[in-house]
CSV table of C-alpha atoms in Angstrom, one decimal:
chain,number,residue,atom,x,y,z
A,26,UNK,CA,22.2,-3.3,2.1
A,27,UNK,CA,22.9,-4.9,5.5
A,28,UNK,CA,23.3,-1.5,6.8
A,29,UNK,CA,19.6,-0.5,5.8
A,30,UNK,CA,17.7,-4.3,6.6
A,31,UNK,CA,19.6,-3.9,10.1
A,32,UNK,CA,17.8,-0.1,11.3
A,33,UNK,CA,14.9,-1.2,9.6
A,34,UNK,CA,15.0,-4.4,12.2
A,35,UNK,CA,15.8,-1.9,15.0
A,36,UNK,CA,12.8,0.5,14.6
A,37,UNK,CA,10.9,-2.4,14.3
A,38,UNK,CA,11.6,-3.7,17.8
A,39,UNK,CA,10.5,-0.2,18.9
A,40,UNK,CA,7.3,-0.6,17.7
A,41,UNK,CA,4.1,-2.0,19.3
A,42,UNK,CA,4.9,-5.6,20.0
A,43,UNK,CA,2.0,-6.0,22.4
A,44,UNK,CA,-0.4,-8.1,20.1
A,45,UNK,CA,0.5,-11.8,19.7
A,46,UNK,CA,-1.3,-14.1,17.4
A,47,UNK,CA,-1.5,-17.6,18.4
A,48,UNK,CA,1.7,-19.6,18.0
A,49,UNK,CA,0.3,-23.5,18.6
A,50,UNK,CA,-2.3,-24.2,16.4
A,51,UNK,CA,-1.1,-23.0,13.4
A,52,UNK,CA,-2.1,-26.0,11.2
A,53,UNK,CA,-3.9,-24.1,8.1
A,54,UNK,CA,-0.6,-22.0,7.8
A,55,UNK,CA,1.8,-25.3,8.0
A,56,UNK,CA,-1.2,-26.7,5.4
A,57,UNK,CA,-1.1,-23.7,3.2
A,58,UNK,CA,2.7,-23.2,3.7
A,59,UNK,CA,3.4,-26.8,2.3
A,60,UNK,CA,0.8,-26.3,-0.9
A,61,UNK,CA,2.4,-23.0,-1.7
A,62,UNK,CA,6.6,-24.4,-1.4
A,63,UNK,CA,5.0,-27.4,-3.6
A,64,UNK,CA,3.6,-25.5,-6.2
A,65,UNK,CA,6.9,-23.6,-6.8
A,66,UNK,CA,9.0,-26.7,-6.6
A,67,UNK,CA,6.9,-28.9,-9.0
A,68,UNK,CA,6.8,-25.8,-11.5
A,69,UNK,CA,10.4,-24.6,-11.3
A,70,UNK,CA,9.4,-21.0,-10.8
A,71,UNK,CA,11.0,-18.7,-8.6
A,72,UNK,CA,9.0,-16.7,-5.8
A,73,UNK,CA,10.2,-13.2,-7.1
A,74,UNK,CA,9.3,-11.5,-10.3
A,75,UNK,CA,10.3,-12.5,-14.1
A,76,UNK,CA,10.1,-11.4,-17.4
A,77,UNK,CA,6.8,-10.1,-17.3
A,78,UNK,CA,7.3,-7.7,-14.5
A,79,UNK,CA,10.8,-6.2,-16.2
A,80,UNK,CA,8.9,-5.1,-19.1
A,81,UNK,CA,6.3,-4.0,-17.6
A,82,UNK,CA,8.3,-1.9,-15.5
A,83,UNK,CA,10.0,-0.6,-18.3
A,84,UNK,CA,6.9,0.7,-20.4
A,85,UNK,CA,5.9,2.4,-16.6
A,86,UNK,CA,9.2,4.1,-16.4
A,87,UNK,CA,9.4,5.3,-19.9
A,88,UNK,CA,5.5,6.0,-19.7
A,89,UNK,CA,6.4,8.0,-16.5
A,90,UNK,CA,9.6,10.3,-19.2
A,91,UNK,CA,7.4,10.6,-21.9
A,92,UNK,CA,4.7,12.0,-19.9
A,93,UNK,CA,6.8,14.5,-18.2
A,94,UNK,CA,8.3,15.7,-20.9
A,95,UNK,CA,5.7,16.3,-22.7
A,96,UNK,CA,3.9,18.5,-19.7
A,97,UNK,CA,6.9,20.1,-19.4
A,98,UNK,CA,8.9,21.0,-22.7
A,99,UNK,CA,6.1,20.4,-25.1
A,100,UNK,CA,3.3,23.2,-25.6
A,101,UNK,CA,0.1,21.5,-25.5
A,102,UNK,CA,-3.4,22.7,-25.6
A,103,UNK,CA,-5.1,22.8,-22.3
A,104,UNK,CA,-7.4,20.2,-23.2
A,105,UNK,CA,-4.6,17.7,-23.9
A,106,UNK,CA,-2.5,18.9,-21.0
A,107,UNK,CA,-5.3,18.0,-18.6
A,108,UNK,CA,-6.3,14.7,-20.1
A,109,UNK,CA,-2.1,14.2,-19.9
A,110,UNK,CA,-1.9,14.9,-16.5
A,111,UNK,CA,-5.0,12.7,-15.5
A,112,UNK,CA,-2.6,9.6,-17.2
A,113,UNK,CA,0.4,11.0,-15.5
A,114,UNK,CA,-1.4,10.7,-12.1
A,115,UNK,CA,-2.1,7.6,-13.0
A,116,UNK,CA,0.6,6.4,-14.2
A,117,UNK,CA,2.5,7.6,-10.6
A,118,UNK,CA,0.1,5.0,-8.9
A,119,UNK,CA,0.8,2.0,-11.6
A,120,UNK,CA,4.3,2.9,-11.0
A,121,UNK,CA,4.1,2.6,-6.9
A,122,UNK,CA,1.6,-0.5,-7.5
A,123,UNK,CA,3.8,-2.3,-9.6
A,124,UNK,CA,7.6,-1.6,-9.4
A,125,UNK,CA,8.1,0.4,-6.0
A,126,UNK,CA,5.5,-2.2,-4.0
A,127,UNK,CA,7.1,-5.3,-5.0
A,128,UNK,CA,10.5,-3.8,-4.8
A,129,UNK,CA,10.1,-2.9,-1.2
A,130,UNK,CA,9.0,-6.3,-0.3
A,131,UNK,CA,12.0,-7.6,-2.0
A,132,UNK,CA,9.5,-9.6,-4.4
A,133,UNK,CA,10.5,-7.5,-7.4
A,134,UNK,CA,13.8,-9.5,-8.2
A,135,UNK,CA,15.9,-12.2,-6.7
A,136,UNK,CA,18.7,-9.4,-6.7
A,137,UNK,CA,18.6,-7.6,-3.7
A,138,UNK,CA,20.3,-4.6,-4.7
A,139,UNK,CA,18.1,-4.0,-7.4
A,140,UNK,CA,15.3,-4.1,-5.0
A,141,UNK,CA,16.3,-1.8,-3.1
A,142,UNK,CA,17.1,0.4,-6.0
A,143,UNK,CA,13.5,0.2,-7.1
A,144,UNK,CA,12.1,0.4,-3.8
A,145,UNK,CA,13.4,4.1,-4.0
A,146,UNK,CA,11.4,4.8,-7.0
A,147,UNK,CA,8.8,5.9,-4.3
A,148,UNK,CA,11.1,8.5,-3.2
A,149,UNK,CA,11.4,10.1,-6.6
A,150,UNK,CA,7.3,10.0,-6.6
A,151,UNK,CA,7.7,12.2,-3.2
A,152,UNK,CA,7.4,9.6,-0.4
A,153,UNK,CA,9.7,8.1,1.3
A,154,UNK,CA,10.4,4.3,1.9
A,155,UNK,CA,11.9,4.1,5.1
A,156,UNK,CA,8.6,5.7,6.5
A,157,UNK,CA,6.8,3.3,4.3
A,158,UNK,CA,8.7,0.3,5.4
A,159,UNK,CA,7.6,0.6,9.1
A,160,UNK,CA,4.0,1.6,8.4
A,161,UNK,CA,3.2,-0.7,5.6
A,162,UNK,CA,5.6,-3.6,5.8
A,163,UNK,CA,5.7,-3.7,9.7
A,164,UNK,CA,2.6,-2.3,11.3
A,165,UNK,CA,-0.1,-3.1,8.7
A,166,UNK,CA,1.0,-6.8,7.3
A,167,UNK,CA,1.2,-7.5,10.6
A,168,UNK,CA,-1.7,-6.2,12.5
A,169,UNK,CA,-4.2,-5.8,9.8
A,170,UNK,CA,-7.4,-4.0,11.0
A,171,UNK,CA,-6.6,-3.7,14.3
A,172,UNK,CA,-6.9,-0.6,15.9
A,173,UNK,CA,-3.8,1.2,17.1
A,174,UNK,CA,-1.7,-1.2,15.5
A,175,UNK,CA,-2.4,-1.0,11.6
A,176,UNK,CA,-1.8,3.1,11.1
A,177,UNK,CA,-3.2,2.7,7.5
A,178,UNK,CA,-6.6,2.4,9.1
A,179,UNK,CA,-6.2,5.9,10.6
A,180,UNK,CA,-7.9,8.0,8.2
A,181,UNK,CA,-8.6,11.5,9.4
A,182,UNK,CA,-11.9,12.9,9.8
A,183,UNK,CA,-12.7,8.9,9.0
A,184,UNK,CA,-13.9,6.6,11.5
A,185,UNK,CA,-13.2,3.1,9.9
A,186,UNK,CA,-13.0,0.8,13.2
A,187,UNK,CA,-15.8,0.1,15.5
A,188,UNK,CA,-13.1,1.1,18.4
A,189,UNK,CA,-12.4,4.7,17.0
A,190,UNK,CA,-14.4,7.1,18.4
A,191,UNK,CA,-17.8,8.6,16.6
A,192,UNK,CA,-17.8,12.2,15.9
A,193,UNK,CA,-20.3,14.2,14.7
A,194,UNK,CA,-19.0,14.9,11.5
A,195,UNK,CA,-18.5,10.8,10.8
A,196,UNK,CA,-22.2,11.1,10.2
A,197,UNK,CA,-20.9,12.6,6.8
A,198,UNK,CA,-18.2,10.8,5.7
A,199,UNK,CA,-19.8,8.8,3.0
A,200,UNK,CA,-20.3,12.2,1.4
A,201,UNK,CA,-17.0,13.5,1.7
A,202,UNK,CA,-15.3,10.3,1.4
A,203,UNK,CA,-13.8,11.2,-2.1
A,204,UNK,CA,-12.3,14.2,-1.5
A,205,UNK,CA,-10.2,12.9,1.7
A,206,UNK,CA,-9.2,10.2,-1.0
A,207,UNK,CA,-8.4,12.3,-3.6
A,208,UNK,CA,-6.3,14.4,-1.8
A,209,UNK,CA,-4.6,11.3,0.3
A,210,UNK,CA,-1.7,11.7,-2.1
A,211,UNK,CA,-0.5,15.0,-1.6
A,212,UNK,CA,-1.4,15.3,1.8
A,213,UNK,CA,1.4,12.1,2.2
A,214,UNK,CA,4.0,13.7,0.1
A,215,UNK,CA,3.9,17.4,1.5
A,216,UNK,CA,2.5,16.9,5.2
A,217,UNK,CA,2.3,13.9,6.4
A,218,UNK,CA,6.1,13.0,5.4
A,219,UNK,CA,7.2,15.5,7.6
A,220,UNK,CA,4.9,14.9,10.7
A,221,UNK,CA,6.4,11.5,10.7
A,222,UNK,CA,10.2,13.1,10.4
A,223,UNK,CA,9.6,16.0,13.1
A,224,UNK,CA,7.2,13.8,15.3
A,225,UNK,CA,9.2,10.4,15.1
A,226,UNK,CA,6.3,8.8,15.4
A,227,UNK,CA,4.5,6.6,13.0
A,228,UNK,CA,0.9,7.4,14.8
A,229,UNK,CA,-0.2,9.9,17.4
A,230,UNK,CA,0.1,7.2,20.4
A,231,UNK,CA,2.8,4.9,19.3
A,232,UNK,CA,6.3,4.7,20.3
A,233,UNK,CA,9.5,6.6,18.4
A,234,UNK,CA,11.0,4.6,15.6
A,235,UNK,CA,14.8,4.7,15.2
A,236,UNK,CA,15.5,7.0,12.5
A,237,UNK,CA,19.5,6.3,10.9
A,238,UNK,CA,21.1,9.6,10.1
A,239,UNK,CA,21.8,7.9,6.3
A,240,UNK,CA,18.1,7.8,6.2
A,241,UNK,CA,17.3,11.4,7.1
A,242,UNK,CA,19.7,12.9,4.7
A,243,UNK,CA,18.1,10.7,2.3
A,244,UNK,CA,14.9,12.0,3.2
A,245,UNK,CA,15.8,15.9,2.3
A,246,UNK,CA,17.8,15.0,-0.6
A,247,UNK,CA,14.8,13.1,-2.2
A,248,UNK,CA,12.3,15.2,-1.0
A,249,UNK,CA,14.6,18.3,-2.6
A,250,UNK,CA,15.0,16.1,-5.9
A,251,UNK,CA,11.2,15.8,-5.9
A,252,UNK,CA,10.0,19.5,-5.5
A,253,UNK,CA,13.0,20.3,-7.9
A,254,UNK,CA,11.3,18.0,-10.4
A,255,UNK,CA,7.6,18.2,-9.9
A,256,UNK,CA,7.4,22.0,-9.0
A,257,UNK,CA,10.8,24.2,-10.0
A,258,UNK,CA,10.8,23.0,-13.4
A,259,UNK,CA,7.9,22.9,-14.2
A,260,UNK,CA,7.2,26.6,-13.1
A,261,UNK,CA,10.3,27.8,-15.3
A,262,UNK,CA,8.6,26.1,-18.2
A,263,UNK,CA,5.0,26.7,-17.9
A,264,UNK,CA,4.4,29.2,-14.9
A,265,UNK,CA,2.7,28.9,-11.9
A,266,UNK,CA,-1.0,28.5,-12.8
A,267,UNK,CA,-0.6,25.3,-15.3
A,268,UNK,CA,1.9,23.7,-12.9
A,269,UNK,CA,-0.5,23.8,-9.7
A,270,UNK,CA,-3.1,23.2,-11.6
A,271,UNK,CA,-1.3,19.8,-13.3
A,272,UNK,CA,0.1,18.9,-9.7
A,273,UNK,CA,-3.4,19.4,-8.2
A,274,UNK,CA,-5.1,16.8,-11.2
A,275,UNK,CA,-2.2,14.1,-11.3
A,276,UNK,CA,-2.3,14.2,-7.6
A,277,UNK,CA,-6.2,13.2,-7.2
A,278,UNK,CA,-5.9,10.8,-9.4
A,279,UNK,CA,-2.8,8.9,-8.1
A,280,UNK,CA,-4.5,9.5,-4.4
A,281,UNK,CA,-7.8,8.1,-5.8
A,282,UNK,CA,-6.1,5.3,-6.9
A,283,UNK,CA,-3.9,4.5,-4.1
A,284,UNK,CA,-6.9,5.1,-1.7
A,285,UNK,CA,-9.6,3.0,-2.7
A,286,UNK,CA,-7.4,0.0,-3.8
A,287,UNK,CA,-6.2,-0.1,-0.3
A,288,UNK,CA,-9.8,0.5,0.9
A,289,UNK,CA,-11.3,-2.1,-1.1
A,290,UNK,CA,-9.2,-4.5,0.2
A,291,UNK,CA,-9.6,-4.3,4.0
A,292,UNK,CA,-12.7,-2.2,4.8
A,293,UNK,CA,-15.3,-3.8,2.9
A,294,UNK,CA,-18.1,-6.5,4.2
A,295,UNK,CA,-17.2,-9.8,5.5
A,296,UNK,CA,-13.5,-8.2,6.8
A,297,UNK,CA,-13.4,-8.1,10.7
A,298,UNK,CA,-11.9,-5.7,12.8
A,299,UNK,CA,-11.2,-7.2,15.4
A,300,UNK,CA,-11.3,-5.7,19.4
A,301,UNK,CA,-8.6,-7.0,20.7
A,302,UNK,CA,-8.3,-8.4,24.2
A,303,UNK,CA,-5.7,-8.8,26.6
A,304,UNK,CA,-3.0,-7.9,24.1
A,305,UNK,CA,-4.1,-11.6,22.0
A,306,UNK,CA,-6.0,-12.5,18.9
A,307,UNK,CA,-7.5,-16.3,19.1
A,308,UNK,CA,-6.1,-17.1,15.4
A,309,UNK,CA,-2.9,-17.7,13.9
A,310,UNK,CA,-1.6,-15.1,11.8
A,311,UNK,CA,-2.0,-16.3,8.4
A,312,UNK,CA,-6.1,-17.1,9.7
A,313,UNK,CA,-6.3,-13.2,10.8
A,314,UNK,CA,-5.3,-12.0,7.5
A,315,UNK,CA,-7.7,-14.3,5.7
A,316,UNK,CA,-10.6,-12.4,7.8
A,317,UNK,CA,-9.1,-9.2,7.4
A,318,UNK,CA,-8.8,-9.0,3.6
A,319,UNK,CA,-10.6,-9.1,0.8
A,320,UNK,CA,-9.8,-9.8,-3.2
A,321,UNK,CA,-11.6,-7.8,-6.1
A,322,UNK,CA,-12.1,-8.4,-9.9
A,323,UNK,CA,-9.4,-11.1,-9.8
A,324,UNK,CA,-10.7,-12.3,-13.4
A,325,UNK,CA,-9.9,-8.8,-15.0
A,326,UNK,CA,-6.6,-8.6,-16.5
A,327,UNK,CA,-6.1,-5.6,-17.0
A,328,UNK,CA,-6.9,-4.3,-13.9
A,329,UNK,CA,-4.7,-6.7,-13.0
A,330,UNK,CA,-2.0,-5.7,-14.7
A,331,UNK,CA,-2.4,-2.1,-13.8
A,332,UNK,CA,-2.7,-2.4,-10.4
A,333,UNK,CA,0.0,-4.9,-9.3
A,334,UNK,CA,-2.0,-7.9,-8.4
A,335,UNK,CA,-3.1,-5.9,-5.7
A,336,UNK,CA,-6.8,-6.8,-6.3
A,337,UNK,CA,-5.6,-10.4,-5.4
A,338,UNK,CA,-5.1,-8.6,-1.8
A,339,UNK,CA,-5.4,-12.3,-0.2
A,340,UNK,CA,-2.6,-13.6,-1.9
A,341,UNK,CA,-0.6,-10.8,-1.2
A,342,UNK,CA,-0.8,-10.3,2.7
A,343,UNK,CA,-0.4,-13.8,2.7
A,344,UNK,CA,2.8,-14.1,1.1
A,345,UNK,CA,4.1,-11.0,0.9
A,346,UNK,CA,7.7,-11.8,-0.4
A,347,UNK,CA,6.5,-13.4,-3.3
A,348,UNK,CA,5.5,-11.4,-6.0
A,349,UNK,CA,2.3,-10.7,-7.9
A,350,UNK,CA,3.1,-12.5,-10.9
A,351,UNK,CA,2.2,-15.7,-9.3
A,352,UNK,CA,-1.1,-14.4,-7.6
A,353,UNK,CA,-3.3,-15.9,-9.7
A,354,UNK,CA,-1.6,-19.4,-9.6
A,355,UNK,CA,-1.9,-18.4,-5.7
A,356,UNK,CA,-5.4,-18.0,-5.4
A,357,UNK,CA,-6.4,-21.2,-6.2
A,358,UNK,CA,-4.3,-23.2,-3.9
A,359,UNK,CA,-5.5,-20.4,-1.1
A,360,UNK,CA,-9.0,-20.8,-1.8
A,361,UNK,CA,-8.5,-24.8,-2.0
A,362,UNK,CA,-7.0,-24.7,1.2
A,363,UNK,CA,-9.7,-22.3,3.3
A,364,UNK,CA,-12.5,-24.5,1.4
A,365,UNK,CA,-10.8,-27.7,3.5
A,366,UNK,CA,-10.1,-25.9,6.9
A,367,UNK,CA,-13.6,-23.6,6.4
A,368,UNK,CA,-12.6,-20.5,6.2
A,369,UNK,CA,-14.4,-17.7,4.8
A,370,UNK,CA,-12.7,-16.6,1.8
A,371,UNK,CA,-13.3,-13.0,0.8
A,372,UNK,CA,-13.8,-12.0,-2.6
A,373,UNK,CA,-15.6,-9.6,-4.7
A,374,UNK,CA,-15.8,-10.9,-8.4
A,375,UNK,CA,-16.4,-6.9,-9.4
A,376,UNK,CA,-14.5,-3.6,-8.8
A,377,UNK,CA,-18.1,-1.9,-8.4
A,378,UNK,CA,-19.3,-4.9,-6.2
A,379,UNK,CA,-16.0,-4.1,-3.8
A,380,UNK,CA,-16.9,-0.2,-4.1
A,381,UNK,CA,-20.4,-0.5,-3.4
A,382,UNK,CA,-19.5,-3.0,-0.1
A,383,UNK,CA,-17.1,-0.2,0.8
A,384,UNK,CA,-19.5,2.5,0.8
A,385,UNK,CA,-21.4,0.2,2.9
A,386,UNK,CA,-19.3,0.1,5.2
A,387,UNK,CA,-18.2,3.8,5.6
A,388,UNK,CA,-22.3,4.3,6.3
A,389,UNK,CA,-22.5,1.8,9.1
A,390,UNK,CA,-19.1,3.5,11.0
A,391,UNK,CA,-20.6,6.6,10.6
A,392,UNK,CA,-23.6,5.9,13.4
């Protein structure tokens, strides 16, 4: 455990470290801070998961075996087989939404072990999370929507930040938007994966991340597991057609998924992207993710539920270590709190409001 937290430290000090936020006026965040510790100490809770988020990883794990088995071992006409493998795609996102996202912000449990355990569950889905870690955890919780810094905003053949440069084919990209999503997931597991390894580099222009030699044999040995599981087997069982065919539908649908929940969380109207200047933003930290981040649906329950509280985006860049069972208790002591200081809040009360904004926004980057 110490091992991994300690070259996951070091490849962070090799990163950019160039932006700085301002230190000295940081009296929402001390404000906010406060509200958040008192909530949790006047209601006895703890910050990481409970009950609710054990079983519902459970039903996502067994959902996840029942699925596969069926695919796999069970003949099934192809009508069933393709609605199957829809849910099983699906399913892979609820799974990375839910157990592996909290787990690799050590929200999941109190238990540390078992977070790292679960955190790993994106390695059986064909990621990996030390590559994760730095990009996600690192780079994007910390420089949200800045250009250069936050690597999840560089979408290719996408120009999502008034500082990337326009290209003729941008004029496009609200058309072709949904295929770049749809294959987002694949093209992570089976290409981008191994840029990162081979380049040891996180973006095109960033600085080489330390890399452990624990990590890289970790790295083929999952990726191995993962072909084994999602392409051997399934050839054996049902040939080559059905199991390209099954990989290529559960794979849009998990990269649709991941996609646009990210998406409609930071590049939607009323988020900034900032230009930064001199290496500084003006705001405290906390007050930069508040403009770069936007919630969605955050009354729906079930989308809740499936997606891991990550439509209560807010909440969640926030406080990152604390996990999404609490959100909604969250939100209201967040959007209390910007209300006093007067801060916009962003939130979209529909998923269809958020995707429409998004679209929006895709348009204006692409003149």
């Amino acid at each position: 455990m110490e091992f991994k937290h300690k070259h996951i430290s070091r490849a962070k000090n090799h990163m950019s470290q160039s932006v700085k936020f301002d230190n000295v006026n940081t009296l929402f965040s001390k404000a906010l801070k406060q509200k958040i510790n008192h909530y949790f100490i006047h209601s006895a809770k703890q910050k990481t998961g409970n009950r609710r988020i054990y079983l519902k990883a459970s039903i996502l794990l067994t959902s996840f075996i029942l699925l596969y088995i069926l695919l796999v071992f069970v003949p099934l006409h192809w009508s069933v087989a393709i609605l199957l493998c829809a849910i099983f795609g699906a399913n892979l996102a609820a799974i990375g939404f839910n157990i592996m996202h909290d787990a690799g912000h050590n929200s999941f449990s109190d238990n540390k072990r078992l977070n790292t355990v679960l955190s790993y569950s994106l390695n059986l889905l064909g990621g990996n999370i030390y590559f994760w870690k730095l990009k996600h955890n690192i780079a994007h919780h910390t420089y949200t929507n800045i250009d250069g810094e936050d690597h999840d905003i560089e979408v290719k053949f996408m120009r999502i930040h008034h500082d990337q440069k326009l290209k003729k084919h941008h004029r496009y990209q609200r058309f072709y938007f949904p295929l770049l999503y749809g294959i987002s997931y694949l093209a992570w597991i089976f290409y981008q994966d191994y840029e990162k390894y081979f380049r040891g580099r996180m973006g095109n222009d960033t600085e080489r991340f330390h890399f452990p030699v624990r990590e890289r044999i970790i790295f083929w040995v999952s990726k191995l597991i993962h072909f084994t599981l999602f392409v051997v087997v399934p050839v054996i069982f049902v040939g080559w057609l059905p199991t390209l065919l099954g990989l290529l539908i559960a794979g849009v649908v998990c990269g649709m998924s991941l996609a646009t929940v990210f998406q409609l969380a930071h590049v939607v109207s009323g988020t900034e992207f900032k230009t930064i200047e001199a290496s500084r933003v003006d705001e405290e930290w906390m007050i930069h993710q508040i403009q770069s981040t936007a919630n969605f649906a955050t009354k729906s329950k079930v989308l809740t539920w499936l997606l891991g509280g990550l439509n209560f985006q807010v909440e969640h860049h926030l406080f990152p270590k604390i996990s999404h069972v609490h959100y909604p208790a969250l939100n209201r002591i967040v959007k209390q709190t910007c209300k006093e200081y007067k801060l916009q809040y962003n939130e979209f009360k529909t998923f269809w409001a958020a995707f429409r904004s998004h679209i929006g926004v895709i348009h204006s980057m692409s003149r």
